[in-house]
PDB file of N, CA, C and O in Angstrom:
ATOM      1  N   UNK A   1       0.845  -1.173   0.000  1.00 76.00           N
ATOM      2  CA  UNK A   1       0.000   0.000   0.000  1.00 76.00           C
ATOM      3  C   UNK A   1       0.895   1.243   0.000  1.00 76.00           C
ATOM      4  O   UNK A   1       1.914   1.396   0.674  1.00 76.00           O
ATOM      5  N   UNK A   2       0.405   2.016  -0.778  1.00 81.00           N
ATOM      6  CA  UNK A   2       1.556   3.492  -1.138  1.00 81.00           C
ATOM      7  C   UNK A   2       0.816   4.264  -0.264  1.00 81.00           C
ATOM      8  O   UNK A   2      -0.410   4.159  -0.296  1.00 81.00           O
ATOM      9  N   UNK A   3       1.396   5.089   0.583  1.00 81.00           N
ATOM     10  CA  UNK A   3       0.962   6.136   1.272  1.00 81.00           C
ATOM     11  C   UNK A   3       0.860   7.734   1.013  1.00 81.00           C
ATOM     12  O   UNK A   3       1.828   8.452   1.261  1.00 81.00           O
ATOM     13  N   UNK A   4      -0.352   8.260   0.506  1.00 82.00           N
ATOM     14  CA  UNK A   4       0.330   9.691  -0.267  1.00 82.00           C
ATOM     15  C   UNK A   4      -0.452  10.884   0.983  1.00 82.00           C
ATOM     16  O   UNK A   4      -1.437  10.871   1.721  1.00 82.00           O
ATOM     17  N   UNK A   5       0.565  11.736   0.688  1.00 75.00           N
ATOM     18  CA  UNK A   5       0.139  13.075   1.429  1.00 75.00           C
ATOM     19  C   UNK A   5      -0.162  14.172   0.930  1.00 75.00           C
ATOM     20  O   UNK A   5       0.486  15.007   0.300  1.00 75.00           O
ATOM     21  N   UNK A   6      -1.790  14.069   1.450  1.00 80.00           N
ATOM     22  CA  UNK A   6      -2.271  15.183   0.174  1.00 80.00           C
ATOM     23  C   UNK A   6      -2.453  16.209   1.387  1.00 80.00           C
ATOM     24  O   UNK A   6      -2.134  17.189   0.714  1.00 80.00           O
ATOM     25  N   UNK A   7      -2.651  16.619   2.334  1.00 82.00           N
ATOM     26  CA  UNK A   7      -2.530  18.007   2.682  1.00 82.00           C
ATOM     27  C   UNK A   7      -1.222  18.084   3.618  1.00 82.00           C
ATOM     28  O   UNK A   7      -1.346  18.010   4.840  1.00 82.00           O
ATOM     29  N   UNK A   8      -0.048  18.225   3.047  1.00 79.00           N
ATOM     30  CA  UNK A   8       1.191  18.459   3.431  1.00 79.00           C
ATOM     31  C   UNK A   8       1.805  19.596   3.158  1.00 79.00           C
ATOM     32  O   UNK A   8       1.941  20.020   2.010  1.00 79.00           O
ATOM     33  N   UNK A   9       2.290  20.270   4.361  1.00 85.00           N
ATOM     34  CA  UNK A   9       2.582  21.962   4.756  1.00 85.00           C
ATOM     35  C   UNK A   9       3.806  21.968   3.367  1.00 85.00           C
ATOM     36  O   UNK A   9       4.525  21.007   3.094  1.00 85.00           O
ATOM     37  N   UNK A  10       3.797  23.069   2.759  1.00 87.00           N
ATOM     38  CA  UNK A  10       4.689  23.028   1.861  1.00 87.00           C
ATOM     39  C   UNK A  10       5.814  23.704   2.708  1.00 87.00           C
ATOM     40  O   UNK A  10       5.630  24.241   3.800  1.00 87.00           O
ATOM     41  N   UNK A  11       7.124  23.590   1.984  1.00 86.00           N
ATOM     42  CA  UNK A  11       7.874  23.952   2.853  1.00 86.00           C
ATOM     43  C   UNK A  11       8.502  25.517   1.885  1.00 86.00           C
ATOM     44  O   UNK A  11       8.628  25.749   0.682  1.00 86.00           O
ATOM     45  N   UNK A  12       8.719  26.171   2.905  1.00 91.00           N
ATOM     46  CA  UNK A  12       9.264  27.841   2.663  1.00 91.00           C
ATOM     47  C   UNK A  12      10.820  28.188   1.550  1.00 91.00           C
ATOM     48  O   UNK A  12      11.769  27.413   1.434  1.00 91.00           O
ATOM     49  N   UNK A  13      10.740  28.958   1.158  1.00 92.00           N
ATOM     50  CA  UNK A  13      12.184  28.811   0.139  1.00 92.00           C
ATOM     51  C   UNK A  13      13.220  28.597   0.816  1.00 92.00           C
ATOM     52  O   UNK A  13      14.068  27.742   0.562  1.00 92.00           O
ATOM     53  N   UNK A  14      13.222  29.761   2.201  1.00 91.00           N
ATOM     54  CA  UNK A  14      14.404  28.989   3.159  1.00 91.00           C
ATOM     55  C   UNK A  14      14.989  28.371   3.968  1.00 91.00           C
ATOM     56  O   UNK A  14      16.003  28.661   4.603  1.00 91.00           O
ATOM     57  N   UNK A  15      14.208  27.266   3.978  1.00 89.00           N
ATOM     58  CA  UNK A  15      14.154  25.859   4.901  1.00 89.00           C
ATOM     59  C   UNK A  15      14.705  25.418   3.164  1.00 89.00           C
ATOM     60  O   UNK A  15      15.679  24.694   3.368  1.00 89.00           O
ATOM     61  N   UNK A  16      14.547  25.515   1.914  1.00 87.00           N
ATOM     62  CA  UNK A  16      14.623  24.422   1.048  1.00 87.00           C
ATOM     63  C   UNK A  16      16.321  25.280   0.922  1.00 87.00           C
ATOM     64  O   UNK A  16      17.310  24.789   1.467  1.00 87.00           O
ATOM     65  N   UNK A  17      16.352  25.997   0.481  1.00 87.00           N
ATOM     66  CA  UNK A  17      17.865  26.893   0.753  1.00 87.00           C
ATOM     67  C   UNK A  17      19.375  26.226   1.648  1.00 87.00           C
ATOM     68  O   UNK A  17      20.561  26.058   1.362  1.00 87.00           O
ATOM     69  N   UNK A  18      18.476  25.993   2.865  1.00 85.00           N
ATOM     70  CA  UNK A  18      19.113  25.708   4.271  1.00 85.00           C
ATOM     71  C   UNK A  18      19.771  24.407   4.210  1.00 85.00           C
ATOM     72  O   UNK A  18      20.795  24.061   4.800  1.00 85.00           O
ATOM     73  N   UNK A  19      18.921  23.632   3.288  1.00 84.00           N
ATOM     74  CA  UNK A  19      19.289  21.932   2.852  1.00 84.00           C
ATOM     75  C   UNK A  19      19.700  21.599   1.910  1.00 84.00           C
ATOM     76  O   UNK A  19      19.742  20.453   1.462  1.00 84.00           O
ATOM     77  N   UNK A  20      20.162  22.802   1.351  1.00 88.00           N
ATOM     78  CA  UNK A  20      21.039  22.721  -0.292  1.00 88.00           C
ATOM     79  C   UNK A  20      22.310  22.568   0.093  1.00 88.00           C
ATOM     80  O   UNK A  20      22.885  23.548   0.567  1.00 88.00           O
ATOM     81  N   UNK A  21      22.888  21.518  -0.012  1.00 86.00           N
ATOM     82  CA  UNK A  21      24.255  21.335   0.069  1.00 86.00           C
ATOM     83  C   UNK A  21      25.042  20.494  -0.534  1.00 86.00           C
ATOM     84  O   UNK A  21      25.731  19.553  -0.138  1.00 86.00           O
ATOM     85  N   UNK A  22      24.699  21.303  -2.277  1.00 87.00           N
ATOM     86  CA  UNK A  22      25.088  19.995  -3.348  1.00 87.00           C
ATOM     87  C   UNK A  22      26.600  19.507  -2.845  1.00 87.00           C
ATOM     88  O   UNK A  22      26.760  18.327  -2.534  1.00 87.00           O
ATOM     89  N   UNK A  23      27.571  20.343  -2.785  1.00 88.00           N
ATOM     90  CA  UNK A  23      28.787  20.255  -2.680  1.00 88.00           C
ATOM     91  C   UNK A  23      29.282  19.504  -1.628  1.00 88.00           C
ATOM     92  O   UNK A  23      30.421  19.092  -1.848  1.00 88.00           O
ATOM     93  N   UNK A  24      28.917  19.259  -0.797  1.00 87.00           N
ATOM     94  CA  UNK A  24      29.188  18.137   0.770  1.00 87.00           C
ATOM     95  C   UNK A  24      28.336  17.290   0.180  1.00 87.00           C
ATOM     96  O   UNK A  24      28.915  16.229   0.412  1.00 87.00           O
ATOM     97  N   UNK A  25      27.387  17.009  -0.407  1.00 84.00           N
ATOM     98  CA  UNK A  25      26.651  15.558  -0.788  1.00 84.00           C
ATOM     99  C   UNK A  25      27.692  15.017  -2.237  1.00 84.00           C
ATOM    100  O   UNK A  25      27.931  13.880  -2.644  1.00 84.00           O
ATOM    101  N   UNK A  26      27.963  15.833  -2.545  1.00 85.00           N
ATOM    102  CA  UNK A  26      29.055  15.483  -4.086  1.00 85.00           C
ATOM    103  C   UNK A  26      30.573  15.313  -3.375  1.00 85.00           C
ATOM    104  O   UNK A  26      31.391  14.714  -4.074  1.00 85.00           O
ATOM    105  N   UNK A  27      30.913  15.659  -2.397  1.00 86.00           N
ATOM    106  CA  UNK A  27      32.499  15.273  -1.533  1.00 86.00           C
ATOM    107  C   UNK A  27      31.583  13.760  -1.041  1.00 86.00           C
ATOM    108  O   UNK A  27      31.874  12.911  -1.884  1.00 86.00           O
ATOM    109  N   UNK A  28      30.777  13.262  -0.177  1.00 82.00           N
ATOM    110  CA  UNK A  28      31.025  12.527   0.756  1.00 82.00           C
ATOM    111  C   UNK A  28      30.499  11.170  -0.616  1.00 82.00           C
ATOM    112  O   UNK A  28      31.074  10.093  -0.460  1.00 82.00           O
ATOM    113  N   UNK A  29      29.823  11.220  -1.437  1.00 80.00           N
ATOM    114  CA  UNK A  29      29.741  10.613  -2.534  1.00 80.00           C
ATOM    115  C   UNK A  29      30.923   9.827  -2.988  1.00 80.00           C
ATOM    116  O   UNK A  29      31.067   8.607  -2.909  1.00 80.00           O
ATOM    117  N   UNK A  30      31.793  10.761  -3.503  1.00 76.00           N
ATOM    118  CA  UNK A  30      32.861  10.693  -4.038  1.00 76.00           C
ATOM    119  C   UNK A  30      33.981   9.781  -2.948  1.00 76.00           C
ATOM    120  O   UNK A  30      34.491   8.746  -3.378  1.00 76.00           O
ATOM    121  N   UNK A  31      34.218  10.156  -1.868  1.00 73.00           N
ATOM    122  CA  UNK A  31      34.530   9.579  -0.932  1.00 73.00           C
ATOM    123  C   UNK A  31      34.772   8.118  -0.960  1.00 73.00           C
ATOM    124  O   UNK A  31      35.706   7.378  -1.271  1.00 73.00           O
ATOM    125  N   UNK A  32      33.229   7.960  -0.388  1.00 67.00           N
ATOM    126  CA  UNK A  32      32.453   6.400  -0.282  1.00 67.00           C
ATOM    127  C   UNK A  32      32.931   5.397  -1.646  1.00 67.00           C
ATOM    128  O   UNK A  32      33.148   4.190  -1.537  1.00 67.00           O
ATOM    129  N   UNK A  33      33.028   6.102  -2.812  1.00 62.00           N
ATOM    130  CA  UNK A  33      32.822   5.329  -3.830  1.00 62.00           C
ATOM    131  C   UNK A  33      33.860   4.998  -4.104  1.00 62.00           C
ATOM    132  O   UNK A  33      34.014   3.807  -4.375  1.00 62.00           O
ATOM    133  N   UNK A  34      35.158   6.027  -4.156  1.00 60.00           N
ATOM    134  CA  UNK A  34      36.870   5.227  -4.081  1.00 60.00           C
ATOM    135  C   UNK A  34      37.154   4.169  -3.315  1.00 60.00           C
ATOM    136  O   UNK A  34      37.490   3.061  -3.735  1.00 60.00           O
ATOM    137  N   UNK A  35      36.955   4.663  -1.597  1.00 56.00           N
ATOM    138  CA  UNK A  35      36.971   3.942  -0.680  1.00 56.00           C
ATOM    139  C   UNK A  35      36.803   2.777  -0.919  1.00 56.00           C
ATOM    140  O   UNK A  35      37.576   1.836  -1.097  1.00 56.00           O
ATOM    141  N   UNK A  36      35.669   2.892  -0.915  1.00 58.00           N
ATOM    142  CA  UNK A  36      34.711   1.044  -1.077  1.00 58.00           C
ATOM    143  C   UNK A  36      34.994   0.388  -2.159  1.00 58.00           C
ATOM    144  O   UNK A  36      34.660  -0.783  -1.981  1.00 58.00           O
ATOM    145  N   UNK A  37      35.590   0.597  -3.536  1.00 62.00           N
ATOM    146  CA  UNK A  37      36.019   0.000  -4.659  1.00 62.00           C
ATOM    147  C   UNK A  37      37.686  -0.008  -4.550  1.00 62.00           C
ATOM    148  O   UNK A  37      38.367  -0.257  -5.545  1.00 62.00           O
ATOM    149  N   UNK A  38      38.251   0.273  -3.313  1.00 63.00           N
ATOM    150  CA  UNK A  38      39.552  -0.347  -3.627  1.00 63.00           C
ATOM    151  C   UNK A  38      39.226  -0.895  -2.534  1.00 63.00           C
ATOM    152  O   UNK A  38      39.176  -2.077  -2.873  1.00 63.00           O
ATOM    153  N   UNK A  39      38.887  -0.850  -1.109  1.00 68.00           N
ATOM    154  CA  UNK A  39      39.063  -2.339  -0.402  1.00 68.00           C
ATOM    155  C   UNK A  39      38.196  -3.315  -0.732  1.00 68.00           C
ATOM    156  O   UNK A  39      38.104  -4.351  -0.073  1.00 68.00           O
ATOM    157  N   UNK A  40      37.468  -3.055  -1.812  1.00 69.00           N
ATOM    158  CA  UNK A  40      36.747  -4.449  -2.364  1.00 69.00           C
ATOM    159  C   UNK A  40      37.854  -5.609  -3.402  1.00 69.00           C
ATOM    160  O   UNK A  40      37.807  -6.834  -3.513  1.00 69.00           O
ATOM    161  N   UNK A  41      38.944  -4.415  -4.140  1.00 75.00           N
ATOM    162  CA  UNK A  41      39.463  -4.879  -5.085  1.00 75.00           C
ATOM    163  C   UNK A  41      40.828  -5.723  -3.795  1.00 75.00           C
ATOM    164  O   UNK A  41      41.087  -6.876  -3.450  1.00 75.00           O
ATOM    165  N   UNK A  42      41.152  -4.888  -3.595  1.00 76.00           N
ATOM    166  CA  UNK A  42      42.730  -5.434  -2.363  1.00 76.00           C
ATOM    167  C   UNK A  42      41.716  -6.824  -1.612  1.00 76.00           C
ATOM    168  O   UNK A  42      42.064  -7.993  -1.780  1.00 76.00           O
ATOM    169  N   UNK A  43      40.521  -6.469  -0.836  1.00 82.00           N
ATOM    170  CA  UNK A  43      39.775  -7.488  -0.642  1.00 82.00           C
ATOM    171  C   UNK A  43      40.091  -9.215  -1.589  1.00 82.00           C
ATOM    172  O   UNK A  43      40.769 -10.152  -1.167  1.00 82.00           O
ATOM    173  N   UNK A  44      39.542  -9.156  -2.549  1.00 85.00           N
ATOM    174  CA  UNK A  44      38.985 -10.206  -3.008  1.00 85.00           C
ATOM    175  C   UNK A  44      40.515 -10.928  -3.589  1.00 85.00           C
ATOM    176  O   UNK A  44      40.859 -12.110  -3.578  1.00 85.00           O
ATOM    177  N   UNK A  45      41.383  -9.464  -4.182  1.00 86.00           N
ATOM    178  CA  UNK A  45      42.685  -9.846  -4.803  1.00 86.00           C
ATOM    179  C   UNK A  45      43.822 -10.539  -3.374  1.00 86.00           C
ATOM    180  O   UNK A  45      44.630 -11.461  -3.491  1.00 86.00           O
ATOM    181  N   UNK A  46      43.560  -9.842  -2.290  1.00 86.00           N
ATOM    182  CA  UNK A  46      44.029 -10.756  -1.330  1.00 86.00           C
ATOM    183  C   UNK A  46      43.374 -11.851  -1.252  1.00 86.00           C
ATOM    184  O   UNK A  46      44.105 -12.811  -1.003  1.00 86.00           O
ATOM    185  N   UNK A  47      42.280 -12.093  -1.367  1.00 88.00           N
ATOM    186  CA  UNK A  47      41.540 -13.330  -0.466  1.00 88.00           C
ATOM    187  C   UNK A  47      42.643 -14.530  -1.716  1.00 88.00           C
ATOM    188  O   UNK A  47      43.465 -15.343  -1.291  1.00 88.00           O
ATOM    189  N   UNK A  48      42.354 -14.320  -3.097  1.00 91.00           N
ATOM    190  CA  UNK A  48      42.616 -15.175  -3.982  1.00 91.00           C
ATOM    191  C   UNK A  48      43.839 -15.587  -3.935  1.00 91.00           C
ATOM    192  O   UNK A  48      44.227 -16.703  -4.281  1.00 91.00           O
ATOM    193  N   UNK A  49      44.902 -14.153  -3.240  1.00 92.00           N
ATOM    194  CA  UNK A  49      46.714 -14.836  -3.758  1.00 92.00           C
ATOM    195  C   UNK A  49      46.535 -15.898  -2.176  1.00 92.00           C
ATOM    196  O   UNK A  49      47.031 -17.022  -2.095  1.00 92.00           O
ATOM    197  N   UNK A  50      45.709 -15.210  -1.008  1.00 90.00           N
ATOM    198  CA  UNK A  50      46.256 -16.444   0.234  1.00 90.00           C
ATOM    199  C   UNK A  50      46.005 -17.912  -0.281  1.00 90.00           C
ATOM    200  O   UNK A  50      46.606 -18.957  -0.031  1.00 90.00           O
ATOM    201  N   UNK A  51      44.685 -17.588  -1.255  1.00 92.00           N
ATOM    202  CA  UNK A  51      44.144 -19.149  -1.331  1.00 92.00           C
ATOM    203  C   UNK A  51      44.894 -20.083  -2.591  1.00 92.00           C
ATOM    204  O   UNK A  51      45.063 -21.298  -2.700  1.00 92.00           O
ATOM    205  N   UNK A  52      45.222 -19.040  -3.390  1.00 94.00           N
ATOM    206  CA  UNK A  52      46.899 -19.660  -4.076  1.00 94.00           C
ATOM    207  C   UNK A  52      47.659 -20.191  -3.353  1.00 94.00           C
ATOM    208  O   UNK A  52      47.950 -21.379  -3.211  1.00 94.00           O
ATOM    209  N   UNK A  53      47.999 -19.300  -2.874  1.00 93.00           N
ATOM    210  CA  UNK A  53      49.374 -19.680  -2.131  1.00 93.00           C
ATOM    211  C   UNK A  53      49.293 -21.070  -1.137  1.00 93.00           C
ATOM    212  O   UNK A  53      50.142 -21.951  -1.280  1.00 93.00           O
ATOM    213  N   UNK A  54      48.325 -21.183  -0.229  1.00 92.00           N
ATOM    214  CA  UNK A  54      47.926 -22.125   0.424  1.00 92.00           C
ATOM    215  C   UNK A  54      47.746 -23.487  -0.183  1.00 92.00           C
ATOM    216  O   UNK A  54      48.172 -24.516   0.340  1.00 92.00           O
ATOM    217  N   UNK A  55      46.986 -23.425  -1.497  1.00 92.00           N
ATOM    218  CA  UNK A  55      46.786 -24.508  -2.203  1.00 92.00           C
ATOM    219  C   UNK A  55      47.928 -25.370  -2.690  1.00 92.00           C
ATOM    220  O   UNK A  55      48.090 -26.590  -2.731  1.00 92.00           O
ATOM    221  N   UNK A  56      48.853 -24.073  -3.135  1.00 93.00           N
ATOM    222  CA  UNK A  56      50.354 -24.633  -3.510  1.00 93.00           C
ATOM    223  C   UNK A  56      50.962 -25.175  -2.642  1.00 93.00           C
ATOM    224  O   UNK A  56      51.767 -26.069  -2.903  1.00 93.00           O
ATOM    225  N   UNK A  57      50.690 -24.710  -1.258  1.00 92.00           N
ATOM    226  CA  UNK A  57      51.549 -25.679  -0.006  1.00 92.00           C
ATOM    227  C   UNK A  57      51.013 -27.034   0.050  1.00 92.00           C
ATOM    228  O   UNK A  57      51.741 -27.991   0.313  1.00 92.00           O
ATOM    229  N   UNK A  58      49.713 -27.157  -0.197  1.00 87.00           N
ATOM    230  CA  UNK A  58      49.182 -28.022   0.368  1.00 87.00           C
ATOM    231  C   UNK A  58      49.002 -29.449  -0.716  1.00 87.00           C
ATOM    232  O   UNK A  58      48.919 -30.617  -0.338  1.00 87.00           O
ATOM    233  N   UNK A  59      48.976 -28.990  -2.022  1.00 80.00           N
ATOM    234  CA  UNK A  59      48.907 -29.790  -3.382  1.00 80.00           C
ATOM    235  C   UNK A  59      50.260 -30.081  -3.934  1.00 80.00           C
ATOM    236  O   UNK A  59      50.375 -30.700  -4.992  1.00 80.00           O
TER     237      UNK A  59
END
């Protein structure tokens, strides 16, 4: 069930002003998205050389 709001206070130009903050939402973006795509890559590329390497000891 979708919930809609039909008599909802509109909000004032500067309350919408006050919450404009393309530039800190476009830094912490940017951030997150390096971050998380190189310890995914070092991640998985480690997981694979230990489990090389291990296999080779063990085979």
């Amino acid at each position: 069930m979708i919930k809609i709001l039909v008599d909802r206070a509109i909000p004032t130009s500067a309350k919408i002003k006050n919450r404009q903050d393309f530039d800190f939402v476009l830094k912490q973006h940017n951030q997150s998205k390096r971050s998380s795509g190189l310890q995914w890559y070092f991640g998985v590329v480690g997981l694979a050389s230990f489990v090389l390497a291990v296999m080779s000891i063990l085979f």
